[in-house]
CSV table of C-alpha atoms in Angstrom, one decimal:
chain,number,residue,atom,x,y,z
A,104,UNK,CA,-5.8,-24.0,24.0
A,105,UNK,CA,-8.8,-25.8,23.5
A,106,UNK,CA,-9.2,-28.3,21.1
A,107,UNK,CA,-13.2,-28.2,20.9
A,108,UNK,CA,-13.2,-25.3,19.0
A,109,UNK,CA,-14.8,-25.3,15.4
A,110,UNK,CA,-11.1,-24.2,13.7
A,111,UNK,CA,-9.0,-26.8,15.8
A,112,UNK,CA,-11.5,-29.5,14.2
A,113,UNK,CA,-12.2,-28.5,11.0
A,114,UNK,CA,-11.0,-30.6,7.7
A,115,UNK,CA,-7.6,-30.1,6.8
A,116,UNK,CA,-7.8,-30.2,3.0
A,117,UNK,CA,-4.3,-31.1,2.6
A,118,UNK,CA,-0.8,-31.5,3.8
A,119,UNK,CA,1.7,-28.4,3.5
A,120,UNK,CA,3.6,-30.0,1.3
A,121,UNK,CA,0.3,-30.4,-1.0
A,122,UNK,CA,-1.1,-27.5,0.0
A,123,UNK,CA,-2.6,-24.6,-2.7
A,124,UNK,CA,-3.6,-21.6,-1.4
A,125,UNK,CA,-5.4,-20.9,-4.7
A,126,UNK,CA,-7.7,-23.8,-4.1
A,127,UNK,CA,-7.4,-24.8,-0.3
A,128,UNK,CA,-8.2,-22.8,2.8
A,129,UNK,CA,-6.9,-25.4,5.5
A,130,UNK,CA,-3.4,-27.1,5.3
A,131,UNK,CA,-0.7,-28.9,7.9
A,132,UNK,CA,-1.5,-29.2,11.7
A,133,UNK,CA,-4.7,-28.5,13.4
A,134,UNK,CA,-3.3,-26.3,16.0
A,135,UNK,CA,-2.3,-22.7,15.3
A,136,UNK,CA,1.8,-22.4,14.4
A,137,UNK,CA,3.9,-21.2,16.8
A,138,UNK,CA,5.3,-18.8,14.1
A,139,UNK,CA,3.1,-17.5,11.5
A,140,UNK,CA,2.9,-14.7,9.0
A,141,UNK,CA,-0.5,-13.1,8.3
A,142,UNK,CA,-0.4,-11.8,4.9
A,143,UNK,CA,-3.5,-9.2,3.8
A,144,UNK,CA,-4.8,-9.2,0.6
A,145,UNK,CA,-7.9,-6.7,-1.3
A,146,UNK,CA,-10.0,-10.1,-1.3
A,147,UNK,CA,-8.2,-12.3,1.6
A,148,UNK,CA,-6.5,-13.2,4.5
A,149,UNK,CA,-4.3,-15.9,5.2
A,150,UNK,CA,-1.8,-16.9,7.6
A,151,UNK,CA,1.3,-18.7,6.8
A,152,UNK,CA,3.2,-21.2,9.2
A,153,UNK,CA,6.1,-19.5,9.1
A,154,UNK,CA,8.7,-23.0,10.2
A,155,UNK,CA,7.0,-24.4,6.8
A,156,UNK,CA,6.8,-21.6,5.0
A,157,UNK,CA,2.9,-22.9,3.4
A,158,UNK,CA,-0.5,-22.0,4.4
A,159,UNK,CA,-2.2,-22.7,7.3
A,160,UNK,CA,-5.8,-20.8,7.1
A,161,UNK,CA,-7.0,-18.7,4.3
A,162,UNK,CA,-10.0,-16.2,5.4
A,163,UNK,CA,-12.2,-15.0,1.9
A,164,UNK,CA,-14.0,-11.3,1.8
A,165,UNK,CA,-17.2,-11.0,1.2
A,166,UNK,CA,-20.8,-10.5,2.0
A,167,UNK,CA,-21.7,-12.4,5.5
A,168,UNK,CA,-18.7,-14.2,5.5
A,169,UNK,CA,-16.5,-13.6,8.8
A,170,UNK,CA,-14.6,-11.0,6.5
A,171,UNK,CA,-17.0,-9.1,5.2
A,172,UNK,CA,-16.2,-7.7,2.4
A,173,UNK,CA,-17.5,-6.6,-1.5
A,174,UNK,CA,-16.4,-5.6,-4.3
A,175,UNK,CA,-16.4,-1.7,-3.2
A,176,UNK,CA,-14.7,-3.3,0.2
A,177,UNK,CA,-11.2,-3.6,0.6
A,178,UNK,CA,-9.1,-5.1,3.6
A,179,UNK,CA,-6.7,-2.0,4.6
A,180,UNK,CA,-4.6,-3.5,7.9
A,181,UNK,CA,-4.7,-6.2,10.1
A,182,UNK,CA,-2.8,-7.3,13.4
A,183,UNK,CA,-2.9,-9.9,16.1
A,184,UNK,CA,-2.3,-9.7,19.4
A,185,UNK,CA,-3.3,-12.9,22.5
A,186,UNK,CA,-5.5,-14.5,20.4
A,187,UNK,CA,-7.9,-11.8,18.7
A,188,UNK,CA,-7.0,-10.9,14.8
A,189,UNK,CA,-8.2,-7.5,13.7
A,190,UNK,CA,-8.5,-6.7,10.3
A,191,UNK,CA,-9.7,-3.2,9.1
A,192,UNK,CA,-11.7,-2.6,5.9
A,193,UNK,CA,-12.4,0.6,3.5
A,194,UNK,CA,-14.6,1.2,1.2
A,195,UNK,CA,-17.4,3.0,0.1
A,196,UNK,CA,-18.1,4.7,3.1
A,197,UNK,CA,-19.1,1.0,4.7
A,198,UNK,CA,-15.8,-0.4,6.3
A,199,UNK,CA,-15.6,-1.6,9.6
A,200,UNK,CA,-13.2,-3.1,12.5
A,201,UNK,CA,-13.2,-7.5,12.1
A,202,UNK,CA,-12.8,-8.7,15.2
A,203,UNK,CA,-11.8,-12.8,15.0
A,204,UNK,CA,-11.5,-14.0,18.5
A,205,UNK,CA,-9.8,-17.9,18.3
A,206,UNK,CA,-10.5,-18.1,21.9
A,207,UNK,CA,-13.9,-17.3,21.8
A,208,UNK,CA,-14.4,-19.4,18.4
A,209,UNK,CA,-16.6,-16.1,16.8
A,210,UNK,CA,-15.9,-12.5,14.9
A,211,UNK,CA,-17.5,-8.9,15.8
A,212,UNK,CA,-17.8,-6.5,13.0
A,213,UNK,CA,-17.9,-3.3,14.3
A,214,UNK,CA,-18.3,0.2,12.6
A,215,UNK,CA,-20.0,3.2,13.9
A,216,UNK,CA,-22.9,2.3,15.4
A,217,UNK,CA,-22.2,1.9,19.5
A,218,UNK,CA,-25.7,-0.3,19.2
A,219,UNK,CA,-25.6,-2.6,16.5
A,220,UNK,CA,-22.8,-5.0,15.9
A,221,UNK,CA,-22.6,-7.7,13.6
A,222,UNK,CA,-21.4,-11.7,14.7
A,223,UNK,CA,-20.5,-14.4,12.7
A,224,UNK,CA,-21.6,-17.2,15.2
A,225,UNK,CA,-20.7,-20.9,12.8
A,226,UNK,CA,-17.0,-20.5,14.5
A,227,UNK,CA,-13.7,-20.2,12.2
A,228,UNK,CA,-13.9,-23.3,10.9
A,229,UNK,CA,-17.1,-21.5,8.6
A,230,UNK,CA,-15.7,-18.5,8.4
A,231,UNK,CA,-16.3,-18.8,4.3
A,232,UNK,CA,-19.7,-19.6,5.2
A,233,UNK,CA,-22.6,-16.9,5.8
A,234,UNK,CA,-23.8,-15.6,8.7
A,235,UNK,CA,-24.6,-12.5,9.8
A,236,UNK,CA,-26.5,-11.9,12.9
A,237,UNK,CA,-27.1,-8.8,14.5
A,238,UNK,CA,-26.4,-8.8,17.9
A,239,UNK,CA,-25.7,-5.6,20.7
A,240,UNK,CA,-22.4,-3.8,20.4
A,241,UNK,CA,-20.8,-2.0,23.2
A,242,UNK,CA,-19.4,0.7,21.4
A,243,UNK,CA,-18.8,2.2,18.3
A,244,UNK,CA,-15.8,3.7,16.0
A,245,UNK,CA,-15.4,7.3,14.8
A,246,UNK,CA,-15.3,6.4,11.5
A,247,UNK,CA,-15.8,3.2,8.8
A,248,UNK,CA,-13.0,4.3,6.5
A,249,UNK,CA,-10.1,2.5,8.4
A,250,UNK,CA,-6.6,2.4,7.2
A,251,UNK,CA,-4.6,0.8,10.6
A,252,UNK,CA,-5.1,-1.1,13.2
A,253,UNK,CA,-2.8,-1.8,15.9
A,254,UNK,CA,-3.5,-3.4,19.5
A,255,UNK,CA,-1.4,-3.9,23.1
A,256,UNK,CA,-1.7,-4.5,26.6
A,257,UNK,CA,-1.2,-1.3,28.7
A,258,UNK,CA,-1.2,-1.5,32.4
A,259,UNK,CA,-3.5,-4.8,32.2
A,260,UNK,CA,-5.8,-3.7,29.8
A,261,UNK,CA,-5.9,-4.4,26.1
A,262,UNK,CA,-6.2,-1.1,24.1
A,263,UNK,CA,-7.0,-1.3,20.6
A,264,UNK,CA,-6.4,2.1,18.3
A,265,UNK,CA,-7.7,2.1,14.8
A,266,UNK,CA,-6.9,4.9,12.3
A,267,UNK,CA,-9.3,6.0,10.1
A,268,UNK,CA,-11.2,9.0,7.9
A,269,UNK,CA,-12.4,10.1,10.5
A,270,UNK,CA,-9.8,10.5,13.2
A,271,UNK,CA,-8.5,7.6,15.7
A,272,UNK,CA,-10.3,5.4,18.1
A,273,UNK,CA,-8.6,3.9,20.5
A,274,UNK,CA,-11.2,1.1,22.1
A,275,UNK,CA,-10.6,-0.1,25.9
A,276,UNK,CA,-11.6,-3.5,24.9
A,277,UNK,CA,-11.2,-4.4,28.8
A,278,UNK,CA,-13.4,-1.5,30.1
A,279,UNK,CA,-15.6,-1.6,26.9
A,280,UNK,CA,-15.3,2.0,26.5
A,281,UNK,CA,-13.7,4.1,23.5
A,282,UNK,CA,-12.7,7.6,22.8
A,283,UNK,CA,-11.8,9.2,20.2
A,284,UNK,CA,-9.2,11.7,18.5
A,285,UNK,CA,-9.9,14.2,15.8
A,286,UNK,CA,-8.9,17.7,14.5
A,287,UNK,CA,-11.5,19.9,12.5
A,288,UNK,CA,-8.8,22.1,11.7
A,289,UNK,CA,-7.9,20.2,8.7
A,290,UNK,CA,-8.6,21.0,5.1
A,291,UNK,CA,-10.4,18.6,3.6
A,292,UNK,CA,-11.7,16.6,6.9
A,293,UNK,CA,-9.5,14.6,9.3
A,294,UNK,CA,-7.9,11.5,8.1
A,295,UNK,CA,-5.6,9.0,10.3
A,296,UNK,CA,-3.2,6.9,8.3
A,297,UNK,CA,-1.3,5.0,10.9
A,298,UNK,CA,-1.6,4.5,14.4
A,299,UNK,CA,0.9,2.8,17.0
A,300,UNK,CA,0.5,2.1,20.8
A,301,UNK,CA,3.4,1.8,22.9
A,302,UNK,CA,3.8,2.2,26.9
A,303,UNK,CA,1.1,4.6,27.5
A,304,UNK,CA,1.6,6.5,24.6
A,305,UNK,CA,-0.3,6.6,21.1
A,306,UNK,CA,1.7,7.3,18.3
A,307,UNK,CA,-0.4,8.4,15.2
A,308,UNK,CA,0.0,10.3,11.7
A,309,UNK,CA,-3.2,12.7,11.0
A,310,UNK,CA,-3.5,15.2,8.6
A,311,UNK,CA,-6.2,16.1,6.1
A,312,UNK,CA,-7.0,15.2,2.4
A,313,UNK,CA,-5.5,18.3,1.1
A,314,UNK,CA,-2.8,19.0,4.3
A,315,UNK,CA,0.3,17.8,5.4
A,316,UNK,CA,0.5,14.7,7.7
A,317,UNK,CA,1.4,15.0,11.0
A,318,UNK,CA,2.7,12.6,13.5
A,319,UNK,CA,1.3,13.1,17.3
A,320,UNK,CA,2.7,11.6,20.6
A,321,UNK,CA,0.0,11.3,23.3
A,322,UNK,CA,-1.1,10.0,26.1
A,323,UNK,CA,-4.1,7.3,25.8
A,324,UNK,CA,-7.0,9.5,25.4
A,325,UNK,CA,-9.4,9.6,28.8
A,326,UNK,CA,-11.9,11.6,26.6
A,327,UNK,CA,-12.7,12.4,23.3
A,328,UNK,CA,-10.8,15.1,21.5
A,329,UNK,CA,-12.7,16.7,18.6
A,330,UNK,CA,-10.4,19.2,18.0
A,331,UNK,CA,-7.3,18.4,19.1
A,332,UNK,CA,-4.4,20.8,18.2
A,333,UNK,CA,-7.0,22.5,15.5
A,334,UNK,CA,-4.6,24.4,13.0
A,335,UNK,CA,-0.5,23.2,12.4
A,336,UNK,CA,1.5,25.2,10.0
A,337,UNK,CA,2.4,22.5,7.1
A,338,UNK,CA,5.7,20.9,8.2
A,339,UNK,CA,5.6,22.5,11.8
A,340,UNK,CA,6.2,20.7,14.5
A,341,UNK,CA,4.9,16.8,14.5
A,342,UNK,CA,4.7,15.1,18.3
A,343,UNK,CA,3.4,17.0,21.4
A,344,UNK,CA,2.4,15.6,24.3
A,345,UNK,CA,-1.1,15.3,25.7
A,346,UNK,CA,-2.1,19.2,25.9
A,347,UNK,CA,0.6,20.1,23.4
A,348,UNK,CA,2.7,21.7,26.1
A,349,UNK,CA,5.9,19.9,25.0
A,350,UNK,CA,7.0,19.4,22.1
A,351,UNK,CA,9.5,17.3,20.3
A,352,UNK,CA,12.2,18.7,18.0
A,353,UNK,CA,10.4,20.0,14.2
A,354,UNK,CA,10.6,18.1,10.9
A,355,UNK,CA,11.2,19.9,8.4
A,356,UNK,CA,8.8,20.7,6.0
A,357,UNK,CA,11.4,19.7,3.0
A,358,UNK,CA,10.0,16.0,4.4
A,359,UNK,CA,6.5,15.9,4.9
A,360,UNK,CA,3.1,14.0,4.5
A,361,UNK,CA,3.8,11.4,7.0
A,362,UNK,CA,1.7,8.3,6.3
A,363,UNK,CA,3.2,5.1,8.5
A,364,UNK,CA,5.2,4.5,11.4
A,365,UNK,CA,6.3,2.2,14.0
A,366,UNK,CA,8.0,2.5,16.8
A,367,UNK,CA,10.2,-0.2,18.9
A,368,UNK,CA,10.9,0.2,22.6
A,369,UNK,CA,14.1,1.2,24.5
A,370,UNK,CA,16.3,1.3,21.5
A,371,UNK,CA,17.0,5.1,21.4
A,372,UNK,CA,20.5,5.6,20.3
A,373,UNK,CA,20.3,8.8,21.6
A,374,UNK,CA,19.8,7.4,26.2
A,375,UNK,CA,19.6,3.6,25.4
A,376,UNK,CA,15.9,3.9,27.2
A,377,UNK,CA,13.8,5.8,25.1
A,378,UNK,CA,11.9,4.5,22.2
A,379,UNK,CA,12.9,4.6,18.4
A,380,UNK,CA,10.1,5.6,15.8
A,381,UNK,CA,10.4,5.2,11.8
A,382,UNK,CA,7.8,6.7,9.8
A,383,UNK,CA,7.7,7.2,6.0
A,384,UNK,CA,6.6,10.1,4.1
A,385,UNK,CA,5.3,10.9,1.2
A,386,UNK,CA,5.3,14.5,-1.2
A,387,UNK,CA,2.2,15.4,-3.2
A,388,UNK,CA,1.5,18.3,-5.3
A,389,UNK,CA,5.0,19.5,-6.0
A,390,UNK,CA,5.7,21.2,-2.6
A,391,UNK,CA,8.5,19.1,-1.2
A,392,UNK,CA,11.6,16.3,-2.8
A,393,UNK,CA,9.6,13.0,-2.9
A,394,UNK,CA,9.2,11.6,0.1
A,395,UNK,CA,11.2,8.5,2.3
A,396,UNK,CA,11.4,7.7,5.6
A,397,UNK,CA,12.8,9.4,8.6
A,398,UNK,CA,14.5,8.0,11.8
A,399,UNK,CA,13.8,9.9,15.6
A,400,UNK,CA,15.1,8.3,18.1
A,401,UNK,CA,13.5,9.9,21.7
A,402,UNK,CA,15.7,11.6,24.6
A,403,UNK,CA,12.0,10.9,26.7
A,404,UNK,CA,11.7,14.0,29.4
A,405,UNK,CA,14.4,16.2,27.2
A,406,UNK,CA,12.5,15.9,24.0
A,407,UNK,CA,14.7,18.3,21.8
A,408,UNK,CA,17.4,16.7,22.4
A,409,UNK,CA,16.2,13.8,20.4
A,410,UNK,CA,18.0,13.3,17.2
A,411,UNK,CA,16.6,12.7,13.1
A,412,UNK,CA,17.7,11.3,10.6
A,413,UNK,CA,16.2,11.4,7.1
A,414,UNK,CA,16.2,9.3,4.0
A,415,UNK,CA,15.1,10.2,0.5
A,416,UNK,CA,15.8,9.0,-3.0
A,417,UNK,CA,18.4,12.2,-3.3
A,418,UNK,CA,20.1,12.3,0.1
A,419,UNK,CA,21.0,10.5,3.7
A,420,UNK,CA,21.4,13.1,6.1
A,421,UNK,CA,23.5,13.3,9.1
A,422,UNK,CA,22.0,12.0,12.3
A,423,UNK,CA,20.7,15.4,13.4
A,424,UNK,CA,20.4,15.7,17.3
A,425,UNK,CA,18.9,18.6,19.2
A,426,UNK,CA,19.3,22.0,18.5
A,427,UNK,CA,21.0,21.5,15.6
A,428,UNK,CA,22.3,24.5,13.4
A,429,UNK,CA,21.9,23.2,9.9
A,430,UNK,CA,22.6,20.4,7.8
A,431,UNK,CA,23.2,20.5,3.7
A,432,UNK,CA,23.7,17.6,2.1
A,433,UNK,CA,24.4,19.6,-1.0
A,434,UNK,CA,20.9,19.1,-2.7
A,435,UNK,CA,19.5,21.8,-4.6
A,436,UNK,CA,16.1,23.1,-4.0
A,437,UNK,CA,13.4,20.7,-4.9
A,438,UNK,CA,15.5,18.2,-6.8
A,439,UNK,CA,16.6,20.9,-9.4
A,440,UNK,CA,20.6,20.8,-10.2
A,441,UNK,CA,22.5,23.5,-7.8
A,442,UNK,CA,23.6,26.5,-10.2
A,443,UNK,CA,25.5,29.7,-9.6
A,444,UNK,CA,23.3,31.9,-8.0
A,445,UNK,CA,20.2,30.0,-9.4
A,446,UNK,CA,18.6,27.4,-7.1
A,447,UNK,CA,19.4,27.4,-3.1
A,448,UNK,CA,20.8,24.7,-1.5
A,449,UNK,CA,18.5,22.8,0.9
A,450,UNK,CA,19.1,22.8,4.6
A,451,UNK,CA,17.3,19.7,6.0
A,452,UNK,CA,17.5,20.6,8.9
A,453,UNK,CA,14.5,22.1,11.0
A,454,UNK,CA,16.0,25.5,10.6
A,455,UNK,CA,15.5,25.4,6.9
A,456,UNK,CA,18.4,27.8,6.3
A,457,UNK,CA,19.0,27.4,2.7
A,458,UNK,CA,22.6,29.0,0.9
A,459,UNK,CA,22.9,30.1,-2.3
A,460,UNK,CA,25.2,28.5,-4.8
A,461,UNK,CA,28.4,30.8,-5.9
């Protein structure tokens, strides 16, 4: 790396062993750890050498400092991937994507103007200082609500997807293009929650504020989609591929309103090739059991032969792969107690084939 840049010589205000994260915002080695832990707060940012288990850089939020933040601003997500931290904001209706590049020694905020971006050009080692120059962006996002950010190198070229109110963007940071994924089939406006990008795939939950979430499987967007797969019955089916033609096994809509996932590659249980994807769910308004988190592990190429598994506060089910019949883990309809003839008993399943109690 090179050592000429502003936050490889910047003042180390004390040793880890000495070191305060309340008061400092530089401890322990100059260079950047070879494990660390970035750790997002409303207000802050800081990253953690995690061999020493202290604080190596602390970023503060706030108006024209490299974070930029206020007090209706919040940091929302934040990854790092060769180099380049990204940390999403919220707020207000004036979020934006933080771009700090520790090669280049700068940070890009960028929101949804495609002309105007905003630099902070002192270099890390003032990133709690102001500045705020505007400069020419490239592009813009869909939307300045963002609630996830995740980033990857896909045949050569770094692709950065951000979830937000608005939809995803996924940005070709290579190409300097982006393109975007919406639906206005959603009641109450499109919002992304989480986003993941794997292979050539994007993994993301979108739903709207009064709908279920769904979870899609596609392939990198080429072009925008503005109206993507416009209307899904609540619970219906939650991963297609790119032109919905194919589509993955249902989830049940006893689990619903996905809102995170991640997804880890060549760990299906189901082939040993295909990927594994966890995502957690939430219920709202009474419609479902609370939610928890549900396992599918991808038969890639044979999709509904892929297998779930679901976990709630009430129940683990069975590992449920393809076409599966039913499965009742003997859990009466929405939480009530199972009575003679009185409440059904849930099938998880996707068939939803419920039995009466006798």
């Amino acid at each position: 790396f090179d050592t000429t840049k502003s936050w490889y010589t910047e003042t180390i205000d004390a040793t880890y062993d000495a070191c305060n994260p309340s008061t400092h915002d530089r401890c322990g080695t100059k260079y950047f750890p070879e494990k660390a832990y970035i750790v997002l707060t409303l207000d802050n940012v800081y990253i953690f050498d995690a061999e020493e288990n202290a604080l190596w850089m602390k970023f503060n939020a706030a108006v024209s400092l490299m974070i930029y933040g206020s007090s209706s601003i919040d940091n929302s997500s934040v990854y790092m991937l060769n180099g380049r931290m990204y940390v999403g904001t919220r707020g207000g209706g004036v979020g934006a994507l933080n771009i700090v590049d520790f090669l280049q020694d700068k940070r890009n905020y960028i929101y949804t103007s495609g002309t105007v971006w905003y630099e902070h050009q002192l270099g890390i080692g003032s990133r709690n200082s102001t500045s705020h120059v505007s400069v020419t962006g490239t592009y813009g996002i869909v939307n300045r609500e963002i609630n996830d950010v995740h980033a990857a190198v896909i045949n050569g070229k770094t692709y950065v997807a951000v979830a937000t109110d608005g939809g995803v963007s996924v940005i070709n940071e290579t190409d300097g293009t982006v393109k975007n994924f919406g639906s206005t089939g959603y009641s109450g406006g499109v919002i992304s929650s989480s986003v993941f990008l794997v292979q050539d795939r994007l993994y993301l939950t979108q739903g709207g504020s009064t709908t279920q979430g769904q979870m899609y499987k596609i392939e990198i967007p080429s072009t925008d989609w503005t109206n993507g797969k416009a209307l899904f019955t609540a619970g219906d089916v939650l991963i297609a591929t790119n032109g919905y033609s194919s589509f993955w096994p249902q989830i049940s809509n006893h689990i619903n309103h996905a809102n995170s996932l991640y997804v880890t590659e060549g760990t299906s249980s189901v082939d040993g090739t295909s990927n594994t994807v966890y995502f957690s769910t939430y219920s709202a308004q009474g419609s479902a059991p609370n939610g928890g988190a549900i396992i599918l592990q991808e038969k890639q190429g044979d999709d509904t032969n892929g297998s779930l598994k679901f976990f709630t506060k009430d129940y683990i089910s069975e590992e449920m792969v393809g076409d599966i019949r039913g499965m009742w883990p003997m859990y009466g309809t929405l939480g009530a107690t199972i009575a003679n003839n009185t409440y059904n008993i849930d099938d998880v399943s996707v068939k939803s084939s419920e039995l009466t109690a006798k």
